[in-house]
Tab-separated table of C-alpha atoms and ligand atoms in Angstrom:
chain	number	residue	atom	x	y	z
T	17	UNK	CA	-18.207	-45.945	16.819
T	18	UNK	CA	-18.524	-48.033	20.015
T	19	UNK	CA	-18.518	-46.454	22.893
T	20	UNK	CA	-18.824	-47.892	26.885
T	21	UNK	CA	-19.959	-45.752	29.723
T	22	UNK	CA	-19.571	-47.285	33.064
T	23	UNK	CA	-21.021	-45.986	36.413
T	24	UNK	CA	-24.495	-45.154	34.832
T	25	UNK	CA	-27.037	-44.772	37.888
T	26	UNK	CA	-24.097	-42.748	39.764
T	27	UNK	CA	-24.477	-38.538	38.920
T	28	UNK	CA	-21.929	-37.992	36.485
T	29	UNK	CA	-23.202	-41.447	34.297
T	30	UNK	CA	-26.722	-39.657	34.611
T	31	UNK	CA	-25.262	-36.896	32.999
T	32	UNK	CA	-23.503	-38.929	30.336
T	33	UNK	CA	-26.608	-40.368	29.004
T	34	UNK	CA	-28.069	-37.177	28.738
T	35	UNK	CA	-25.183	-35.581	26.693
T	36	UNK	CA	-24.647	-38.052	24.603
T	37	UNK	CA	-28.382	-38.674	24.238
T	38	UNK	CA	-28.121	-34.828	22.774
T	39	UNK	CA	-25.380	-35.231	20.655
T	40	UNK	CA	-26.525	-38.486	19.079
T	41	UNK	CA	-29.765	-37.567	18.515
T	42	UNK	CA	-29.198	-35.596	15.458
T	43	UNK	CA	-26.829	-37.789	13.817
T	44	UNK	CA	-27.876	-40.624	11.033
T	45	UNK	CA	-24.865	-42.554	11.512
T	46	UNK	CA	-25.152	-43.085	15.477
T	47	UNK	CA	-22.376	-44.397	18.089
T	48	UNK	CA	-23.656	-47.685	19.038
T	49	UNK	CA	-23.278	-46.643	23.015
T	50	UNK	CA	-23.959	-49.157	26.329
T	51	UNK	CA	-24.097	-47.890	29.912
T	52	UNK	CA	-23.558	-50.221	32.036
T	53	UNK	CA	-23.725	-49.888	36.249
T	54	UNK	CA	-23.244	-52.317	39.371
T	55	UNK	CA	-26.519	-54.020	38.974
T	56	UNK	CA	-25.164	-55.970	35.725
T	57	UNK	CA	-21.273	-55.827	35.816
T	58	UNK	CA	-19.865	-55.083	39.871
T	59	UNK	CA	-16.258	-53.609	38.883
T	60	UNK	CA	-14.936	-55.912	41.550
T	61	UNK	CA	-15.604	-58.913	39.254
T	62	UNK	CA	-12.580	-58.603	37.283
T	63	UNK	CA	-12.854	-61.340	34.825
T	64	UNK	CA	-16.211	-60.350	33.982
T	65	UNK	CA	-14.996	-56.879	33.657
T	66	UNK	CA	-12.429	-58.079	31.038
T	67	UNK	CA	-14.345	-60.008	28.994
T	68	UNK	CA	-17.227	-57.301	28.541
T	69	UNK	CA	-14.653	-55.106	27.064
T	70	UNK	CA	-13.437	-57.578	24.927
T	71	UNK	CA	-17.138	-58.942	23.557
T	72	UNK	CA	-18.093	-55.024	23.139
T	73	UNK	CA	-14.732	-53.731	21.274
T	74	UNK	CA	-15.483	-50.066	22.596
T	75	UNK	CA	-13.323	-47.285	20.756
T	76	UNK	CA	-14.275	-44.593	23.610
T	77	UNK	CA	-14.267	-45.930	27.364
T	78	UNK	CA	-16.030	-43.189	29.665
T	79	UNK	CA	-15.640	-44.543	33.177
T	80	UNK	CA	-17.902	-42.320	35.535
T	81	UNK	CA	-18.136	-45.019	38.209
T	82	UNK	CA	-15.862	-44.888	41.213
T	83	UNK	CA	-16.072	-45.861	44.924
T	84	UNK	CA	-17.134	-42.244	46.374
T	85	UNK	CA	-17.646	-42.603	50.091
T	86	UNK	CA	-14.788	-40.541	51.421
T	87	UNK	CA	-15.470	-41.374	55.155
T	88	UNK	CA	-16.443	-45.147	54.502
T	89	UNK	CA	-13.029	-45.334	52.309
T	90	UNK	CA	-11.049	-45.321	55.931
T	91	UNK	CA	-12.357	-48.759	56.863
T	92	UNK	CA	-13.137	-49.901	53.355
T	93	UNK	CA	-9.485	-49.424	51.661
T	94	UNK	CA	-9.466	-52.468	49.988
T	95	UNK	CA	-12.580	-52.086	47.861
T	96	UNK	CA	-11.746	-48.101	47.632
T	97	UNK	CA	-8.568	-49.076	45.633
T	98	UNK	CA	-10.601	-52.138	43.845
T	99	UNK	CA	-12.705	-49.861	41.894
T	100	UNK	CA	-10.815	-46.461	41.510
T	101	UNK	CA	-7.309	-48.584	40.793
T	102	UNK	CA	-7.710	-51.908	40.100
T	103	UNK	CA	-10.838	-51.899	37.861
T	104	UNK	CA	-9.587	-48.250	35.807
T	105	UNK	CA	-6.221	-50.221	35.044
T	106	UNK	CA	-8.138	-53.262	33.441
T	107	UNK	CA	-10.019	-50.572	31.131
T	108	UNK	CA	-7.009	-48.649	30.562
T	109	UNK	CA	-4.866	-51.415	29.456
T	110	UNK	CA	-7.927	-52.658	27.198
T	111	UNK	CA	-7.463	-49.242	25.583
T	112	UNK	CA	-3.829	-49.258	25.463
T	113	UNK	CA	-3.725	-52.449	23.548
T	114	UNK	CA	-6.642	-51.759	21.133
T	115	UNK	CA	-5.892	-47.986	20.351
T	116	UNK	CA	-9.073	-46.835	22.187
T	117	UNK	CA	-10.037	-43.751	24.104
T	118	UNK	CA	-10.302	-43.942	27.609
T	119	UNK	CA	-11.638	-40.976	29.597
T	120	UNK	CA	-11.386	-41.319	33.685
T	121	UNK	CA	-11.996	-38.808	36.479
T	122	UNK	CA	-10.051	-38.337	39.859
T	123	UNK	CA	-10.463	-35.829	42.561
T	124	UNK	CA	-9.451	-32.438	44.216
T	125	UNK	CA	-8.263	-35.042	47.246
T	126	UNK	CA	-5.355	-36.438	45.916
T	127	UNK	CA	-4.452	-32.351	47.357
T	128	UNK	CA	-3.267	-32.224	50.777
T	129	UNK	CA	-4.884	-28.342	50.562
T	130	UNK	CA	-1.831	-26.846	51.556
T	131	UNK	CA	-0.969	-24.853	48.797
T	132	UNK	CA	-1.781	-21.421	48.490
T	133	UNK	CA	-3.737	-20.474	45.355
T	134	UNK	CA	-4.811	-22.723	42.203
T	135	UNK	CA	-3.382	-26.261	41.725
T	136	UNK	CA	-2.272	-27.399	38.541
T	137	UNK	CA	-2.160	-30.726	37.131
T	138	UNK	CA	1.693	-31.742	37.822
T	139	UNK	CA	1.695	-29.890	41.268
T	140	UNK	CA	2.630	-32.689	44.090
T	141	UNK	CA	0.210	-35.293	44.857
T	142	UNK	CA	-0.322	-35.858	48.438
T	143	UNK	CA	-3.869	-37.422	49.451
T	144	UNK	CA	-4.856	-37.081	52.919
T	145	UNK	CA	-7.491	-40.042	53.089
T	146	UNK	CA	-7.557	-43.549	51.793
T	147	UNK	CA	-9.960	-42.308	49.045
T	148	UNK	CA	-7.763	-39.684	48.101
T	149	UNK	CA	-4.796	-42.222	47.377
T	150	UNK	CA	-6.918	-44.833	46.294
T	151	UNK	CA	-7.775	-42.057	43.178
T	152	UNK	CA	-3.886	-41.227	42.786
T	153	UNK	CA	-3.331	-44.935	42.451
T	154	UNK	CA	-5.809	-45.149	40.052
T	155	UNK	CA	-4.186	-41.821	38.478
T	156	UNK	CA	-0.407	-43.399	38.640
T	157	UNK	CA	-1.426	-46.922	36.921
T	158	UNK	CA	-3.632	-45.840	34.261
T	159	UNK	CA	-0.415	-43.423	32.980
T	160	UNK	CA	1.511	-46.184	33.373
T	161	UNK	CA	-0.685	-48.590	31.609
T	162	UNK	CA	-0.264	-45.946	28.707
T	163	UNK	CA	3.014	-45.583	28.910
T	164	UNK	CA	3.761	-48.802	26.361
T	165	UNK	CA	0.241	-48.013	24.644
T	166	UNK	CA	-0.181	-48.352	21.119
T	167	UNK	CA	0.155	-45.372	18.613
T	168	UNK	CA	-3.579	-44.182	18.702
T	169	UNK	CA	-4.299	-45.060	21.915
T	170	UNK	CA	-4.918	-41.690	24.363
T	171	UNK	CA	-6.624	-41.152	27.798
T	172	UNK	CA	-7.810	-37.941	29.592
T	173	UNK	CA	-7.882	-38.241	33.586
T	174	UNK	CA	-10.519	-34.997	34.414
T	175	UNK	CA	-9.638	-33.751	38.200
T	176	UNK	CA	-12.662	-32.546	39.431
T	177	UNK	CA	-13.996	-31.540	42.755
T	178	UNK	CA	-17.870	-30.593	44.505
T	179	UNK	CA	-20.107	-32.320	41.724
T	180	UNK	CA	-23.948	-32.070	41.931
T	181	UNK	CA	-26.138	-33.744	39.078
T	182	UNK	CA	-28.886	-36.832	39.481
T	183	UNK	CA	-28.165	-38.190	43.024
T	184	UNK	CA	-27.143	-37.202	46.187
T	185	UNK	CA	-24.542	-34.111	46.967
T	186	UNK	CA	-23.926	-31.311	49.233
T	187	UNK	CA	-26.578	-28.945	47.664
T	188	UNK	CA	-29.251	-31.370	48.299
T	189	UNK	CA	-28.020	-32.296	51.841
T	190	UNK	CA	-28.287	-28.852	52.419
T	191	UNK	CA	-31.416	-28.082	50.991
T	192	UNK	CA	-33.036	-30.713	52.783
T	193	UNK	CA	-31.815	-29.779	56.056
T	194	UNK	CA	-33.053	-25.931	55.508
T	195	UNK	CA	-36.575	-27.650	55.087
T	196	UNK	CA	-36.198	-29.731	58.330
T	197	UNK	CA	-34.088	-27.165	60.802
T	198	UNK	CA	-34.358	-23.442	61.541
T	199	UNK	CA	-30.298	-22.853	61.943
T	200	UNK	CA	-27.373	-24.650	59.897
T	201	UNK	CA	-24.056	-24.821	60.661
T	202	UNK	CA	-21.513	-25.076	58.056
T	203	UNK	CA	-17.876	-24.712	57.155
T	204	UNK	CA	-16.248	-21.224	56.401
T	205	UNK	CA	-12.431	-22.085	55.976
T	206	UNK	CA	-12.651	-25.195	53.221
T	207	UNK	CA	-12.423	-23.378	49.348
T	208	UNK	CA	-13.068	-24.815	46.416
T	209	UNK	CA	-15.388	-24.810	42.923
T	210	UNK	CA	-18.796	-26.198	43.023
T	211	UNK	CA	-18.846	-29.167	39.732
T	212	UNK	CA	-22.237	-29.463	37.909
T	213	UNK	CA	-22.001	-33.359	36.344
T	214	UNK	CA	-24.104	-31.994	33.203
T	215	UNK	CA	-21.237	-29.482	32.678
T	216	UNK	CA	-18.656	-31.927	33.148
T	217	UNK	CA	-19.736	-34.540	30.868
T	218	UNK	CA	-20.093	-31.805	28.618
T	219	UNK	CA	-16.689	-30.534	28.955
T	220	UNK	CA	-15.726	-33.987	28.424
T	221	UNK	CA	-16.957	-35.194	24.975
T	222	UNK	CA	-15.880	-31.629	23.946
T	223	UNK	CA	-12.063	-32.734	24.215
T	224	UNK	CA	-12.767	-36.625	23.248
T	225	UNK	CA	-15.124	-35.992	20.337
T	226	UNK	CA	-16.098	-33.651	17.656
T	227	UNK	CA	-20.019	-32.844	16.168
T	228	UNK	CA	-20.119	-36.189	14.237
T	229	UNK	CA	-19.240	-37.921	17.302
T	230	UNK	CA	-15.508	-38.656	15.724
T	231	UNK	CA	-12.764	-39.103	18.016
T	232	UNK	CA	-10.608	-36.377	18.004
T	233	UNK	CA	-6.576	-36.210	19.169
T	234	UNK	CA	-5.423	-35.030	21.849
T	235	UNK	CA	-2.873	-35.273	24.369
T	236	UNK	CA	-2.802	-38.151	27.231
T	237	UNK	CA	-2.799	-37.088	30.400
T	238	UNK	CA	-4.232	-34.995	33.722
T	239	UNK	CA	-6.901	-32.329	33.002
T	240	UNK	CA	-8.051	-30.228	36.056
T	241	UNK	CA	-12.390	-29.593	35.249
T	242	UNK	CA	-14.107	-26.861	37.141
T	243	UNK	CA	-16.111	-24.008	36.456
T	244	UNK	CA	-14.585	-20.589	36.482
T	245	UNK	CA	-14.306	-18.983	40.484
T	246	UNK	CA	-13.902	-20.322	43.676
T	247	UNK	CA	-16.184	-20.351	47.019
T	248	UNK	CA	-16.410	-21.975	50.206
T	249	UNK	CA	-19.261	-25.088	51.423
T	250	UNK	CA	-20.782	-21.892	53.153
T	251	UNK	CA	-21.075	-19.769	50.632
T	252	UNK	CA	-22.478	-22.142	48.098
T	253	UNK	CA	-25.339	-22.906	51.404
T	254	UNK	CA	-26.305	-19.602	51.164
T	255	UNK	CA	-26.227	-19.366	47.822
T	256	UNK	CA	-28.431	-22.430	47.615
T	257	UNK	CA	-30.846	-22.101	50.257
T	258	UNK	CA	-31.845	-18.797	49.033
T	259	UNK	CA	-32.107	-19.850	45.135
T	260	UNK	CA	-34.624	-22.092	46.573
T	261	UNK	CA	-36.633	-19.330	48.640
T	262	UNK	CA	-36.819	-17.526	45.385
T	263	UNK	CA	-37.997	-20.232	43.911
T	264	UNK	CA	-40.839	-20.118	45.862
T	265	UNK	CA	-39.692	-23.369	48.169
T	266	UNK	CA	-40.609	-23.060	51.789
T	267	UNK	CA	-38.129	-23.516	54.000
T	268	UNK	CA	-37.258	-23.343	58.072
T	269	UNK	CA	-33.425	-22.227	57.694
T	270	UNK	CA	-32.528	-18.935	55.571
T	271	UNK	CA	-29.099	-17.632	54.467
T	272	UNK	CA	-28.813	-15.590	57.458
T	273	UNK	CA	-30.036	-18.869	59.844
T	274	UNK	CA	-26.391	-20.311	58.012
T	275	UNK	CA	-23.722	-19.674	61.039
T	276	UNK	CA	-20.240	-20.421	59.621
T	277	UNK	CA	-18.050	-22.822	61.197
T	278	UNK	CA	-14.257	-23.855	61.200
T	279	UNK	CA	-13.361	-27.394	59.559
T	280	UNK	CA	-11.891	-28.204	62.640
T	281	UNK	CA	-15.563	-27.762	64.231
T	282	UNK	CA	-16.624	-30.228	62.580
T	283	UNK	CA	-14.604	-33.347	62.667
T	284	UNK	CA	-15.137	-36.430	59.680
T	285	UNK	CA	-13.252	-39.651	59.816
T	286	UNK	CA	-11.580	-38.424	56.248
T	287	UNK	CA	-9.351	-35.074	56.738
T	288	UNK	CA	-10.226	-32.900	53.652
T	289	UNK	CA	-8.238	-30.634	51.718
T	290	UNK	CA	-8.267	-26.688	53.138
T	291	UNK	CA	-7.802	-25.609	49.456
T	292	UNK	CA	-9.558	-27.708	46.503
T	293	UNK	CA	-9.256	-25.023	44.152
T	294	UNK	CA	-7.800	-26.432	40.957
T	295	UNK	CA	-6.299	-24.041	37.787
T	296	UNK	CA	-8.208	-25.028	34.061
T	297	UNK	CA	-5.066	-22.784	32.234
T	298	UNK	CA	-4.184	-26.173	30.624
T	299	UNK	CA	-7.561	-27.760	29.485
T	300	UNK	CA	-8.135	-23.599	27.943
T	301	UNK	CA	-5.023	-23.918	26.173
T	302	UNK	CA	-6.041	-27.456	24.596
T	303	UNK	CA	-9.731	-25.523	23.857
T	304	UNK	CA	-7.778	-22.166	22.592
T	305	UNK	CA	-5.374	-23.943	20.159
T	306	UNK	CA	-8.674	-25.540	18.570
T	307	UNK	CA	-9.630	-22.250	18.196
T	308	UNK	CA	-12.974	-23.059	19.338
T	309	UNK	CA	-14.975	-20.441	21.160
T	310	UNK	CA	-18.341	-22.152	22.090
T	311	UNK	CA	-15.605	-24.632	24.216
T	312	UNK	CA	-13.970	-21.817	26.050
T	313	UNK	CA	-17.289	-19.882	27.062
T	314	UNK	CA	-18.502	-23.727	28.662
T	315	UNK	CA	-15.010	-23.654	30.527
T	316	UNK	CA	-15.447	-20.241	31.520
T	317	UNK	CA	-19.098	-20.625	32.726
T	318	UNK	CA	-19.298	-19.185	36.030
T	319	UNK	CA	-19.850	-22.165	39.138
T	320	UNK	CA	-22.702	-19.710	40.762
T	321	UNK	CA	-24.889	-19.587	37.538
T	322	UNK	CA	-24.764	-23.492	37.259
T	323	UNK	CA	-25.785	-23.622	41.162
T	324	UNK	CA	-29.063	-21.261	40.702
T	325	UNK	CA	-30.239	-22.935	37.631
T	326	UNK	CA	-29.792	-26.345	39.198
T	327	UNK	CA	-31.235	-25.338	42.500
T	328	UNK	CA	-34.373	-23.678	40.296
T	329	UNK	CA	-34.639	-26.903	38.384
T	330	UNK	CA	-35.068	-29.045	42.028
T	331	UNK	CA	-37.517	-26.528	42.834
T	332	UNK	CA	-39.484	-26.935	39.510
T	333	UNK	CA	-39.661	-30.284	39.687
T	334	UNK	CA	-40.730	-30.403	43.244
T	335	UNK	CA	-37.182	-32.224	44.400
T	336	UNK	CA	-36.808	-30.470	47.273
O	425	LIG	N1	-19.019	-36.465	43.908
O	425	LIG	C1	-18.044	-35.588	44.092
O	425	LIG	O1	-18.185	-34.612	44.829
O	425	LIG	C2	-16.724	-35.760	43.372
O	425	LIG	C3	-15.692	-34.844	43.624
O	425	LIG	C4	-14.476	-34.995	42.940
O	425	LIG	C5	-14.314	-36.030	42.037
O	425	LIG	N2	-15.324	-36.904	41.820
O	425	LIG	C6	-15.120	-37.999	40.863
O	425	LIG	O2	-16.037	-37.823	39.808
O	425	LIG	C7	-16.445	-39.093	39.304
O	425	LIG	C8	-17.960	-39.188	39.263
O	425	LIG	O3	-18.465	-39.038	40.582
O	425	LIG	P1	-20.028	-39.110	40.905
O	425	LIG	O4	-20.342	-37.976	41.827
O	425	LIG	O5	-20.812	-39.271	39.645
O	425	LIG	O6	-20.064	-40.465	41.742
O	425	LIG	P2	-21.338	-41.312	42.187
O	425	LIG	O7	-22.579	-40.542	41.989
O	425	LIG	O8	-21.011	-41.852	43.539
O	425	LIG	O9	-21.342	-42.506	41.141
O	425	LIG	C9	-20.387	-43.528	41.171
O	425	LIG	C10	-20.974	-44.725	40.476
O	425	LIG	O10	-20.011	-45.787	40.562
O	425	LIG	C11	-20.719	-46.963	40.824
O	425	LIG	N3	-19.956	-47.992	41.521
O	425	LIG	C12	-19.424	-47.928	42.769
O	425	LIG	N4	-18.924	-49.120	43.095
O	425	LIG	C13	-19.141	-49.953	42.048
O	425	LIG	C14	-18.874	-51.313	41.795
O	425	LIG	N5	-18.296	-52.111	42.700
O	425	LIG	N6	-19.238	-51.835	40.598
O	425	LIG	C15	-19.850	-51.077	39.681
O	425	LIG	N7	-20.160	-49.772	39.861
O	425	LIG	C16	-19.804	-49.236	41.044
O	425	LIG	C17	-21.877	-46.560	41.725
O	425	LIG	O11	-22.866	-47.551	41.640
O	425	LIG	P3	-24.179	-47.510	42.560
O	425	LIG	O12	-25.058	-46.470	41.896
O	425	LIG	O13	-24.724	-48.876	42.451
O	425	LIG	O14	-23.722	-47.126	43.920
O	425	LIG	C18	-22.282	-45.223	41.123
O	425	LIG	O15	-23.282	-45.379	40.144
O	425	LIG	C19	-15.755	-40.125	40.202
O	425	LIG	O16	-14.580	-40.565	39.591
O	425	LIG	C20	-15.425	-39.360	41.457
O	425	LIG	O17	-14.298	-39.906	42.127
O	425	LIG	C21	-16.533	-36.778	42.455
């Protein structure tokens, strides 16, 4: 099996080539697998784009890049829906027309927030930034790219929302401003579930592939990934900062040094979503008709575990 990760020096490619590194490394027939990131192929360059796909012949596409900077985004629309449209629909239609497996991730933001309680996948899309609907446009042409796909060709579009792995994120923001700063301020009134990339690419090959690294069937569509609970920027601060005191990190700020604040106190050039929080009922029932235990326990794994053991693992290796 060939298989083509793109976005690899961006957190959730990181944690791609650490999965698969796992479940490869046992295996005497192995998935011939290239990573590829902006250095070699820039997604803007379409042609270039086209023609690695079609010299490579993947059978599994993972595309873990994606133009991420929700504030630049406002004044950068054009290359926000260049690489999270444009670029996704090239790799989709490769994998519509060659029976492939193509595996894409979109965001909490293509939310306005306004609903009370858990999204699900076919609830109303209604971005409220040009990242957000640069994502839904990538989510609305890659299902219609599949809609005149050949017989074995499937895709899996993984809503996510808060991930921390390899690179930078909220946790590490925060951690490094508890080092510099005796008092935080952070948001109260925004909810949502904390994303560890490790877990997700985990989550991931679990519905794509099976031990032997075999594609496995499934059906095409929108699958909302998060851990199990819900919490709020502040809360996962806290949580954070003092994971890292026990740790043994020294630092200026401590939870109780963490004033909460209103969104509206804190003003970004991208509105976010009040409410991120996304329902995993469907991606459980996929896991639940496999009858496949060891899948449901990773769904259910709690967000806060995942937190301390990454914020422990910083401290270990002296990251923060
Ligand atoms: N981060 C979050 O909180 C969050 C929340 C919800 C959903 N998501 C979604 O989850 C997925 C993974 O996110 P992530 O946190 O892993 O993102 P990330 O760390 O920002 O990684 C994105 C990767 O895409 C690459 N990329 C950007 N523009 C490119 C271009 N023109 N050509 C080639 N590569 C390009 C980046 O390359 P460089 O390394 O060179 O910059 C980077 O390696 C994305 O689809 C994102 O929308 C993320």
């Amino acid at each position: 099996m060939k298989i083509l990760v793109f976005g690899k020096d961006g957190q959730l490619g990181k944690a791609f080539q650490e999965e698969l590194g796992v479940r490869t490394s046992a295996l005497l027939a192995k998935p011939v697998v290239q990573y590829v990131g902006r250095s070699k192929y820039d997604l803007t360059n379409e042609e270039a784009l086209t023609q690695l796909l079609h010299q490579f012949q993947p059978q599994l596409i993972i595309n873990a890049s994606a133009y991420t900077a929700v504030d630049k985004a406002e004044t950068e629309s054009d290359l926000a829906f260049a690489i999270n449209a444009r670029a996704p629909e090239i790799m989709a239609q490769y994998a519509a027309d060659h029976d492939a497996t193509f595996l894409h991730y979109s965001t909490d933001y293509v939310f306005d927030g306004e609903k009370y309680g858990f999204y699900l996948e076919d609830d109303l899309r209604n971005p409220l930034g040009v990242y957000g609907k640069s994502k839904v446009a990538g989510e609305e042409v890659i299902a219609r790219v599949f809609a005149g796909a050949r017989s074995n060709a499937q895709y899996a579009i993984f809503r996510t929302s808060w991930v921390y792995g390899d690179g930078g994120n909220f946790i590490r923001t925060i951690l490094r401003l508890a080092k510099e700063r005796e008092e935080l301020k952070i948001i109260h009134d925004q909810f949502g579930v904390p994303t560890n990339a490790n877990w997700l690419a985990q989550v991931s090959l679990s519905l794509a592939i099976d031990e032997h690294v075999r594609l496995r069937k499934f059906t095409s569509g929108n699958y909302h990934a998060v851990p199990a609970g819900e919490t709020t920027w502040h809360e996962l601060a806290c949580l954070a900062v003092q994971e890292a005191i026990d740790a043994g990190v020294a630092l200026k700020a401590n939870p109780s040094a963490i004033e909460p604040i209103l969104a509206v106190e804190y003003p970004l050039p991208a509105p976010r979503p009040m409410n991120s929080k996304m329902s995993t009922d469907k991606l459980h029932q996929v896991f639940e008709g496999w009858g496949d235990m060891s899948k449901l326990e990773q769904l259910n794994q709690s967000w806060d575990k995942a937190v301390r053991s990454y914020v422990a693992n910083l401290a270990k290796d002296g990251l923060i």
